């Protein structure tokens, strides 16, 4: 499965990709996230990446606090683009 996320950051989309959404991802899926990072619940993403069965490529790494970027970069299957 490939999931590609292309949404603007609005009041309605902040934290839209949460534990519930991430838990429904198929094992082996590739997520490509080109939207602002505010759409992702970072704690939920970190937890899902710990399972180690899906990959997450994202843009907008420059929006993240350096500590958050470091935390996500520790996951082998989490790759900032660009």
mmCIF file of C-alpha atoms in Angstrom:
data_model
loop_
_atom_site.group_PDB
_atom_site.id
_atom_site.type_symbol
_atom_site.label_atom_id
_atom_site.label_comp_id
_atom_site.label_asym_id
_atom_site.label_seq_id
_atom_site.Cartn_x
_atom_site.Cartn_y
_atom_site.Cartn_z
ATOM 1 C CA UNK A 1 0.000 0.000 0.000
ATOM 2 C CA UNK A 2 1.094 3.563 -0.703
ATOM 3 C CA UNK A 3 -0.515 6.470 1.137
ATOM 4 C CA UNK A 4 0.194 9.951 -0.169
ATOM 5 C CA UNK A 5 -0.930 12.912 1.926
ATOM 6 C CA UNK A 6 -1.480 16.313 0.286
ATOM 7 C CA UNK A 7 -3.570 18.539 2.547
ATOM 8 C CA UNK A 8 -3.355 22.169 3.617
ATOM 9 C CA UNK A 9 -2.888 22.948 7.300
ATOM 10 C CA UNK A 10 -6.198 24.268 8.615
ATOM 11 C CA UNK A 11 -8.072 24.104 11.907
ATOM 12 C CA UNK A 12 -9.824 21.000 10.573
ATOM 13 C CA UNK A 13 -6.604 19.181 9.579
ATOM 14 C CA UNK A 14 -4.386 19.835 12.617
ATOM 15 C CA UNK A 15 -3.548 16.423 14.089
ATOM 16 C CA UNK A 16 -5.792 14.686 11.547
ATOM 17 C CA UNK A 17 -3.347 11.807 11.136
ATOM 18 C CA UNK A 18 -3.569 10.383 14.646
ATOM 19 C CA UNK A 19 -3.199 7.015 16.382
ATOM 20 C CA UNK A 20 -6.465 5.769 14.945
ATOM 21 C CA UNK A 21 -5.482 6.552 11.374
ATOM 22 C CA UNK A 22 -1.926 5.276 11.761
ATOM 23 C CA UNK A 23 -3.068 2.047 13.411
ATOM 24 C CA UNK A 24 -5.121 1.238 10.306
ATOM 25 C CA UNK A 25 -2.065 1.346 8.055
ATOM 26 C CA UNK A 26 -1.191 -1.970 6.496
ATOM 27 C CA UNK A 27 2.062 -3.650 7.403
ATOM 28 C CA UNK A 28 4.628 -2.803 4.728
ATOM 29 C CA UNK A 29 2.897 0.410 3.660
ATOM 30 C CA UNK A 30 4.783 3.429 2.388
ATOM 31 C CA UNK A 31 3.487 6.835 3.484
ATOM 32 C CA UNK A 32 4.534 9.903 1.513
ATOM 33 C CA UNK A 33 3.697 13.077 3.386
ATOM 34 C CA UNK A 34 4.081 16.363 1.516
ATOM 35 C CA UNK A 35 1.735 18.352 3.751
ATOM 36 C CA UNK A 36 2.747 20.552 6.676
ATOM 37 C CA UNK A 37 3.790 18.453 9.669
ATOM 38 C CA UNK A 38 1.032 19.915 11.871
ATOM 39 C CA UNK A 39 -1.330 17.423 10.242
ATOM 40 C CA UNK A 40 0.539 14.537 11.887
ATOM 41 C CA UNK A 41 0.278 13.606 15.565
ATOM 42 C CA UNK A 42 4.042 13.247 16.094
ATOM 43 C CA UNK A 43 3.722 11.094 19.223
ATOM 44 C CA UNK A 44 1.408 8.706 17.378
ATOM 45 C CA UNK A 45 3.785 8.599 14.406
ATOM 46 C CA UNK A 46 6.735 7.881 16.696
ATOM 47 C CA UNK A 47 4.814 5.008 18.309
ATOM 48 C CA UNK A 48 3.794 3.557 14.940
ATOM 49 C CA UNK A 49 7.367 3.768 13.648
ATOM 50 C CA UNK A 50 8.528 1.794 16.692
ATOM 51 C CA UNK A 51 6.537 -1.162 15.344
ATOM 52 C CA UNK A 52 8.937 -1.044 12.380
ATOM 53 C CA UNK A 53 6.558 -2.342 9.727
ATOM 54 C CA UNK A 54 5.869 0.728 7.625
ATOM 55 C CA UNK A 55 7.847 3.554 6.043
ATOM 56 C CA UNK A 56 7.269 7.299 6.264
ATOM 57 C CA UNK A 57 8.865 9.824 3.907
ATOM 58 C CA UNK A 58 8.107 13.459 4.608
ATOM 59 C CA UNK A 59 8.693 16.988 3.440
ATOM 60 C CA UNK A 60 8.646 20.102 5.654
ATOM 61 C CA UNK A 61 11.318 18.813 8.039
ATOM 62 C CA UNK A 62 12.338 22.438 8.475
ATOM 63 C CA UNK A 63 9.050 23.023 10.338
ATOM 64 C CA UNK A 64 9.981 20.614 13.103
ATOM 65 C CA UNK A 65 11.721 21.407 16.335
ATOM 66 C CA UNK A 66 15.251 19.938 16.066
ATOM 67 C CA UNK A 67 14.533 17.567 18.969
ATOM 68 C CA UNK A 68 11.448 16.223 17.185
ATOM 69 C CA UNK A 69 13.355 15.822 13.929
ATOM 70 C CA UNK A 70 16.095 13.956 15.793
ATOM 71 C CA UNK A 71 13.502 11.692 17.428
ATOM 72 C CA UNK A 72 11.936 10.798 14.076
ATOM 73 C CA UNK A 73 15.295 10.421 12.337
ATOM 74 C CA UNK A 74 16.225 7.617 14.721
ATOM 75 C CA UNK A 75 13.743 5.397 12.921
ATOM 76 C CA UNK A 76 15.313 3.603 9.995
ATOM 77 C CA UNK A 77 12.064 3.773 8.027
ATOM 78 C CA UNK A 78 11.427 7.482 8.563
ATOM 79 C CA UNK A 79 13.130 9.695 6.010
ATOM 80 C CA UNK A 80 12.952 13.453 5.587
ATOM 81 C CA UNK A 81 12.869 14.357 1.890
ATOM 82 C CA UNK A 82 15.077 17.050 0.490
#
